[in-house]
Short mmCIF file of C-alpha atoms in Angstrom, two decimals:
data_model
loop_
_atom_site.label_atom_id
_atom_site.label_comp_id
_atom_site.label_asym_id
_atom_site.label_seq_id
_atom_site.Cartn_x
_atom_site.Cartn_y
_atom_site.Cartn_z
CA UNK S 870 7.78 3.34 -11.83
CA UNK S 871 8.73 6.87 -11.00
CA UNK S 872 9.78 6.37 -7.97
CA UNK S 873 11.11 2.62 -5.83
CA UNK S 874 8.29 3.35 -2.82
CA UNK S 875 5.83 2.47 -5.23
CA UNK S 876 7.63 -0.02 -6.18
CA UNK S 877 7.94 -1.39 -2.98
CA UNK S 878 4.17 -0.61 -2.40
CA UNK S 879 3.78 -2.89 -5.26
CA UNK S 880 5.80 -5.95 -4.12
CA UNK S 881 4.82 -5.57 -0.49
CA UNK S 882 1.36 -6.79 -2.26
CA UNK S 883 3.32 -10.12 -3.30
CA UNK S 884 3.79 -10.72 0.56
CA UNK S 885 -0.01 -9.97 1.65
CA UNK S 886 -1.32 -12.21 -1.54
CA UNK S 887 1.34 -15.04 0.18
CA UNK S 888 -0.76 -15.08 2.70
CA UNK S 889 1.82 -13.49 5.20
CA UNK S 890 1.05 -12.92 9.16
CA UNK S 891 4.57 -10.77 9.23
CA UNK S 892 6.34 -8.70 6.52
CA UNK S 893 9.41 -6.52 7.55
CA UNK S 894 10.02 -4.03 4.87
CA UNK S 895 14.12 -2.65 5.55
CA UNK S 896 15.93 -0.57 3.74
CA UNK S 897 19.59 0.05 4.16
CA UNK S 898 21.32 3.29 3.41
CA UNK S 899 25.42 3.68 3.65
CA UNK S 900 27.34 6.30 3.46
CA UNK S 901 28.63 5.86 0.08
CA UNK S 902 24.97 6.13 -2.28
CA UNK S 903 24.45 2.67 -2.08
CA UNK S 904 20.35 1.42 -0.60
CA UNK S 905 19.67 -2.11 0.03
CA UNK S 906 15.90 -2.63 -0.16
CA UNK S 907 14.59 -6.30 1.37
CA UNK S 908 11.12 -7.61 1.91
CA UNK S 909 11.37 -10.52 4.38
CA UNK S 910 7.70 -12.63 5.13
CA UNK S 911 6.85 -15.69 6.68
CA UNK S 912 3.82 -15.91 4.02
CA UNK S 913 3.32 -19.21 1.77
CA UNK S 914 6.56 -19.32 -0.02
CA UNK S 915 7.34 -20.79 -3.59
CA UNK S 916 8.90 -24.22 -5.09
CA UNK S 917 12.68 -23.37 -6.91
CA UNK S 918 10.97 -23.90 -10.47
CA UNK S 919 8.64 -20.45 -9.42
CA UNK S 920 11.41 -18.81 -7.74
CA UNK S 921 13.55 -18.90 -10.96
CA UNK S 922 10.87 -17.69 -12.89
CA UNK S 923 9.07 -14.67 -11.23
CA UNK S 924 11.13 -12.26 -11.93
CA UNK S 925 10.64 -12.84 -16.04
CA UNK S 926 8.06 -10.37 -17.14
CA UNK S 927 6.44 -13.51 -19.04
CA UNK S 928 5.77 -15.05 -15.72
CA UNK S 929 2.69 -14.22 -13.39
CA UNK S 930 0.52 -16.22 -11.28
CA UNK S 931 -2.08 -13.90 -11.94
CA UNK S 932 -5.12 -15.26 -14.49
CA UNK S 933 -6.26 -12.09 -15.60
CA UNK S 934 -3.58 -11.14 -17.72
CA UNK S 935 -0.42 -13.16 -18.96
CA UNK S 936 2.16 -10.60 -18.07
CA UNK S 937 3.35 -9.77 -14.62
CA UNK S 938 6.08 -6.67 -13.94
CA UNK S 939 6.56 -6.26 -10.12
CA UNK S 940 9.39 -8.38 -9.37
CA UNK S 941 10.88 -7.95 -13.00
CA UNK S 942 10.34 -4.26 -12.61
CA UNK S 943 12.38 -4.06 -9.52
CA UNK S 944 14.96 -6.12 -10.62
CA UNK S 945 15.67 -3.79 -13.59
CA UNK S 946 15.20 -0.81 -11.49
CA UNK S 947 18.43 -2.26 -9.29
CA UNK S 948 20.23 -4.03 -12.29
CA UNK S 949 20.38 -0.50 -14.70
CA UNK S 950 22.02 1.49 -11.48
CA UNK S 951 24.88 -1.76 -10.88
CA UNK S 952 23.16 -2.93 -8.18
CA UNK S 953 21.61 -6.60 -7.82
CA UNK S 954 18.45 -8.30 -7.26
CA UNK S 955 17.83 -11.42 -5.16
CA UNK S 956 14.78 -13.88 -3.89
CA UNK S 957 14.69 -16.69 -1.93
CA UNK S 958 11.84 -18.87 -0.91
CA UNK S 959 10.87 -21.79 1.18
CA UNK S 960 7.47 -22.94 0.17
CA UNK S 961 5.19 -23.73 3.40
CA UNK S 962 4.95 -27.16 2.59
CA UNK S 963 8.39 -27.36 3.74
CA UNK S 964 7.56 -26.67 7.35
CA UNK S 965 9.20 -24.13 9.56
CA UNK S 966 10.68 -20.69 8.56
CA UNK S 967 8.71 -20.58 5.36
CA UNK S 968 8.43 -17.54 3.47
CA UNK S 969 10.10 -15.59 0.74
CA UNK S 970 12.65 -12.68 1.37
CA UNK S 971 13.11 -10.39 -1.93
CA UNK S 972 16.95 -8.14 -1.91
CA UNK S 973 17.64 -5.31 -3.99
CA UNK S 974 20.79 -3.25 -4.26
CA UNK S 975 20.54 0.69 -5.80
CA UNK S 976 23.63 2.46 -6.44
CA UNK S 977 21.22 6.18 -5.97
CA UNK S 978 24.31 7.82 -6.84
CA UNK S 979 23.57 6.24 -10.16
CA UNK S 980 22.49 8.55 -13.15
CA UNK S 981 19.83 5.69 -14.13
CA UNK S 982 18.59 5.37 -10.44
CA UNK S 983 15.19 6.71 -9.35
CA UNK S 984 14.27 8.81 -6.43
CA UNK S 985 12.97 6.59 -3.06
CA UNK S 986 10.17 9.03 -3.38
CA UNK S 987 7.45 8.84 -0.56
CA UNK S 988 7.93 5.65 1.65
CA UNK S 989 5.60 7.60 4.56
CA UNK S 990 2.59 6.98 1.82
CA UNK S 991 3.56 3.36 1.15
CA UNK S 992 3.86 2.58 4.57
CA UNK S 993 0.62 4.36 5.45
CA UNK S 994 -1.18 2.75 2.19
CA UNK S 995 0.03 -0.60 3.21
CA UNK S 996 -1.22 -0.07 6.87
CA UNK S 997 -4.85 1.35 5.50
CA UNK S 998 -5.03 -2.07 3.39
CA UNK S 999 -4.16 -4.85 5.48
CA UNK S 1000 -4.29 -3.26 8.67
CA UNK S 1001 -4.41 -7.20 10.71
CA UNK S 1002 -0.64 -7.90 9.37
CA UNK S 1003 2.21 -7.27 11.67
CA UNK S 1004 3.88 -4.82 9.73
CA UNK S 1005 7.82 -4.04 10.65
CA UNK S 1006 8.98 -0.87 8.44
CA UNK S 1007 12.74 0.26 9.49
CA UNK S 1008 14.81 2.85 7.09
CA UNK S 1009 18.19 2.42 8.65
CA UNK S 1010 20.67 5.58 7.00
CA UNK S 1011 23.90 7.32 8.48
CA UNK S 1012 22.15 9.93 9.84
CA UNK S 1013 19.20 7.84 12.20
CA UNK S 1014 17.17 5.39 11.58
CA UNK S 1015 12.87 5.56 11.10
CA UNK S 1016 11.30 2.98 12.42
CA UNK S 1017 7.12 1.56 12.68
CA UNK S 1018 6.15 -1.56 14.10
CA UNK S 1019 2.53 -2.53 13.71
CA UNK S 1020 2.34 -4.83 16.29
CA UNK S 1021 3.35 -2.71 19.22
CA UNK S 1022 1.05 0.39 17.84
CA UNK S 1023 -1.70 -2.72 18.21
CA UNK S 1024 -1.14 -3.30 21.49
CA UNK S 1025 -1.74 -0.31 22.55
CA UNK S 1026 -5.11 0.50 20.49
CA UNK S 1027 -6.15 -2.87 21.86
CA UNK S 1028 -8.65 -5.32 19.73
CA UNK S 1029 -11.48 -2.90 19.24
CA UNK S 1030 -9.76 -0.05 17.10
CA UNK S 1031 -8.00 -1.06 13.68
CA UNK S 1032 -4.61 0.54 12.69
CA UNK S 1033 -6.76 0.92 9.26
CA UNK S 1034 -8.66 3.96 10.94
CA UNK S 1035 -8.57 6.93 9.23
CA UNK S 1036 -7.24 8.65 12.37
CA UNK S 1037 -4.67 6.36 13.07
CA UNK S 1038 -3.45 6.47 9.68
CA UNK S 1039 -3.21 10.24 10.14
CA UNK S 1040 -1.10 9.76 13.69
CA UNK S 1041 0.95 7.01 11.75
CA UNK S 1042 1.68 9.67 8.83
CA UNK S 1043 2.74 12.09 11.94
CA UNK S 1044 5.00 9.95 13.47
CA UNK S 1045 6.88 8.74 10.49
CA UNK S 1046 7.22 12.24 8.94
CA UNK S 1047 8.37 13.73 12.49
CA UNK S 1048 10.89 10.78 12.46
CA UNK S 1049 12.03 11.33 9.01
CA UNK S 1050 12.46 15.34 9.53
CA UNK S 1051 14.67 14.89 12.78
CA UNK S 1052 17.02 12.74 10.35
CA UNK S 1053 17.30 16.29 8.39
CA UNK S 1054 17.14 18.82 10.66
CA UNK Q 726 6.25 15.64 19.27
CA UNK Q 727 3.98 12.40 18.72
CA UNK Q 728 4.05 9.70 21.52
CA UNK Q 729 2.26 6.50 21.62
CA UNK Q 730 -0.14 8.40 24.58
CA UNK Q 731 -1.44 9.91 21.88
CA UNK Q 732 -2.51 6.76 20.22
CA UNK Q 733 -4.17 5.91 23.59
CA UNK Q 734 -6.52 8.95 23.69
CA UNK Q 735 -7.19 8.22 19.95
CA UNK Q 736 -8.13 4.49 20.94
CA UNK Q 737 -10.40 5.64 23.58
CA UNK Q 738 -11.83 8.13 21.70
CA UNK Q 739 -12.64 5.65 19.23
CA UNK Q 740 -13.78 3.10 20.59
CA UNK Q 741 -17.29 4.36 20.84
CA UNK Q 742 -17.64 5.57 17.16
CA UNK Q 743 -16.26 1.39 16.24
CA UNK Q 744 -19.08 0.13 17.87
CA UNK Q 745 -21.68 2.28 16.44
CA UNK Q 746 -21.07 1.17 12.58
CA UNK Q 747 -23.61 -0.69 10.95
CA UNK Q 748 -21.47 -4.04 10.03
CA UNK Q 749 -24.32 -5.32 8.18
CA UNK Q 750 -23.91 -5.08 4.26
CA UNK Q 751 -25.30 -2.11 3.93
CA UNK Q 752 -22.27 0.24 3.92
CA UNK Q 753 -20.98 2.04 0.35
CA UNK Q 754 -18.18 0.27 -0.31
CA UNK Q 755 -14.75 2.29 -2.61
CA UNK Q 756 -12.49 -0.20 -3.79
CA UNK Q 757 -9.34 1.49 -5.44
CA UNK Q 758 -7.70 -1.41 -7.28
CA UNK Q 759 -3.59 -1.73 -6.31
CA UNK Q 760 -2.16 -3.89 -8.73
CA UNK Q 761 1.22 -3.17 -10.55
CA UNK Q 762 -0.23 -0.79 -13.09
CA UNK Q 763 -2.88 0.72 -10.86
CA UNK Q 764 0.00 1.75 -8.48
CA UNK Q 765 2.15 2.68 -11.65
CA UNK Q 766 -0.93 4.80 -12.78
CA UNK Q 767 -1.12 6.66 -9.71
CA UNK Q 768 -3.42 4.50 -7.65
CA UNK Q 769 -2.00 5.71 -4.00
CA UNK Q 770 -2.16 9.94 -4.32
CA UNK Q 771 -5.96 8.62 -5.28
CA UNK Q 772 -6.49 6.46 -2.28
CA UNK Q 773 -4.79 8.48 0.08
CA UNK Q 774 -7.34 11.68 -1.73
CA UNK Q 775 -10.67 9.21 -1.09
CA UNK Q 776 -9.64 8.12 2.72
CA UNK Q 777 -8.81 11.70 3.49
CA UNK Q 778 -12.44 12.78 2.09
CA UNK Q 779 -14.34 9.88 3.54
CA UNK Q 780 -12.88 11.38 6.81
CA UNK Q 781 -13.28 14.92 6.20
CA UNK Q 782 -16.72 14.38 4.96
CA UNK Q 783 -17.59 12.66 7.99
CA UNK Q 784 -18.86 9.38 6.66
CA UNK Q 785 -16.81 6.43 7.89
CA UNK Q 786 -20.14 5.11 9.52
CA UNK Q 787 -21.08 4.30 6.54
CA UNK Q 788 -18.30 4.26 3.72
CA UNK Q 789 -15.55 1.73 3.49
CA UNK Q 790 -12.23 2.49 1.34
CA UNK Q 791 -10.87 -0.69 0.48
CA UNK Q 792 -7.68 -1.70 -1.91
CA UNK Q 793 -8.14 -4.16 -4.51
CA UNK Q 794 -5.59 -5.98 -7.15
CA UNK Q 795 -5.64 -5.51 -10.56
CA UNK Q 796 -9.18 -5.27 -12.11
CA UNK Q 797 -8.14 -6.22 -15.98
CA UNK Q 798 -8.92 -2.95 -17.55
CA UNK Q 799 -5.28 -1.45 -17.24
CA UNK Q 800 -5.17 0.99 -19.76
CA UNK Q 801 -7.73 2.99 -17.71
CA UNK Q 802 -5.77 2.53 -14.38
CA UNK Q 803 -6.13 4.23 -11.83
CA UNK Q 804 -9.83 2.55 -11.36
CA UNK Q 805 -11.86 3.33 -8.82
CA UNK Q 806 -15.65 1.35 -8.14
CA UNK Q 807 -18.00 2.71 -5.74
CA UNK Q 808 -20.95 -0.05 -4.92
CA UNK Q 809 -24.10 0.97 -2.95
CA UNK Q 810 -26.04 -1.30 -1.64
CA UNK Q 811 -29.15 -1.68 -4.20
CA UNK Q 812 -27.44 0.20 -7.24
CA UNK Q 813 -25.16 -0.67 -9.89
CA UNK Q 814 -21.71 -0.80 -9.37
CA UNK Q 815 -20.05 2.48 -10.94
CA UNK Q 816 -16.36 2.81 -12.16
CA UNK Q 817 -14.93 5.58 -12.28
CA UNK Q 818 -11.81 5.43 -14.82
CA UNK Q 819 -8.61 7.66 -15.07
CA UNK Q 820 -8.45 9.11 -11.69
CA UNK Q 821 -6.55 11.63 -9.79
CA UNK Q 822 -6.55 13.31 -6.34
CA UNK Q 823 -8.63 15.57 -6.86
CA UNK Q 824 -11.58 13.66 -9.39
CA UNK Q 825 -11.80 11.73 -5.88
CA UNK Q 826 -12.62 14.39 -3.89
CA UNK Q 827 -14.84 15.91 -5.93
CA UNK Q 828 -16.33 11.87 -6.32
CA UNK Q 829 -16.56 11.68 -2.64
CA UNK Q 830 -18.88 15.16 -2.16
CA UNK Q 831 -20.87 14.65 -5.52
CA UNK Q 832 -21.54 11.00 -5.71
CA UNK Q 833 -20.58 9.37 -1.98
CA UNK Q 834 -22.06 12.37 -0.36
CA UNK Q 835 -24.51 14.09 -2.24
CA UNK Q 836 -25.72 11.01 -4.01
CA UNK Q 837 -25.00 12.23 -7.99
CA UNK Q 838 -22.70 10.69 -9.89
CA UNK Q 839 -20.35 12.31 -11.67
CA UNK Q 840 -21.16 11.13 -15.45
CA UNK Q 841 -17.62 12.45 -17.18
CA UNK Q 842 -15.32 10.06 -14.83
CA UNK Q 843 -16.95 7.04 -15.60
CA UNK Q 844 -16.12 4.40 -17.62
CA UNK Q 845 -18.91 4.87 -19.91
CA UNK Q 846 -18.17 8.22 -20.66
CA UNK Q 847 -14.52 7.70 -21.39
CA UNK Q 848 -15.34 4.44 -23.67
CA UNK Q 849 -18.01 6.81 -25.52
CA UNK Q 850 -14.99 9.36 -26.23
#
């Protein structure tokens, strides 16, 4: 992937196909180059024996094809920069506090590490998509943080209007690039 | 500056417009399949391109942009299937911003498909 907010666009998918009422999408930026990237649901979880093997390219749960790359694309996207990779699950049958929280640690300082690219059209893409989830996006960096939480822009557009309008989407796209340009102004 | 008032007047100006869509099957549906290697393709400039058209073009009343997973024909990612209700389903293979907006005036709009995105065309290549 050319740049990690797709890539994140792509595993944020993981969390909606787990069936997830709540995904928090963080990332972490320090003074010193390094971004911590973590997906944290409360979705359907996985057993250990799945959790060991998603992030193998020969593992997918998918039928169509035998081969699945999110997870194991990620994790080489973190691994080739020095950084590290992490997932942890509690499958639902479990009870309480199930879900699945992916890490990943970028050294962007890192000739091998690619751009964040444009995290205002994955957030905006995930919205459109699966506008009924209670999204939490925060990009925490020394200079501010940007922040979008799906469930407070609900309350206010009450039950009749979807955050998945095409208008809202637009106002959503506003507000996070107006947050992001104050952190470089 | 953009404040959450805003998003009030938008929610009461749309409130109205919600109510008036026809919610009964016969919408034109745009499904824009998201899996791994439609996103690695390109799949979100092309979705972003389709909403922004279905909105400019003024037919939300009737048109649906949806997000799908992978569709199994990867190596024509990013896919993009239009169904009307009593057609056949067209896919439209290989796509970029701008085939979509020129899919959304031509084919969504003025009801003409455009022949050289399909996936006919490209398999007869």
């Amino acid at each position: 992937m050319r740049e990690l907010s797709l890539n994140i666009l792509d595993i944020a998918q993981n969390s909606v196909r787990a069936e997830a009422k709540n995904i928090e999408i963080a990332l972490l930026e320090d003074e010193n180059g390094w971004l911590t990237f973590r997906i944290t649901d409360n979705g359907k979880g996985m057993d250990a024996e799945t959790v060991r093997r998603v992030s193998d390219p020969f593992y997918t749960t998918r039928t169509t094809r035998r081969v699945g790359l999110g997870l194991p694309f990620l994790r080489m996207g973190a691994e080739m920069t020095g950084g590290s990779f992490s997932i942890r699950s509690k499958p639902r049958e479990e009870g309480e506090g199930h879900g699945t929280v992916v890490t990943a640690v970028f050294n962007m300082k890192h000739i091998d590490a690619v751009p964040l690219g444009d995290m205002v059209s994955t957030v905006c893409v995930l919205l459109q998509g699966q506008p009924d989830i209670d999204w939490l996006f925060i990009h925490s960096t020394p200079a501010g943080e940007v922040r979008l939480d799906a469930a407070e822009l609900r309350s206010i557009l009450g039950e009749e209007v979807s955050l998945g309008e095409t208008e809202v989407i637009n106002w959503i796209r506003d507000y996070l690039d107006e947050q992001y340009s104050s952190l470089n102004p | 500056m953009k404040t959450l008032a805003e998003l009030a007047e938008i929610r009461e100006k749309m409130k109205g417009k919600v109510a008036m869509r026809q919610n009964d099957g016969n919408e034109t549906r745009i499904i824009v399949g998201m899996g791994t290697c439609g996103i690695a393709a390109g799949a979100r400039p092309v979705l972003s391109a389709l909403v922004e058209a279905v909105s400019k073009e003024k037919l939300e009343e009737s048109v649906t942009v949806t997000q799908t997973g992978c569709i199994g024909i990867c190596q024509y990612e990013p896919v993009v299937e239009v169904i009307e209700p009593g057609k056949d389903k067209v896919t439209y293979v290989k796509m970029t911003a701008e085939k979509a907006q020129r899919v959304v005036a031509e084919h969504i709009k003025g009801g003409k498909v455009v022949a050289e995105y399909t996936i006919g065309a490209s398999v007869a290549k």
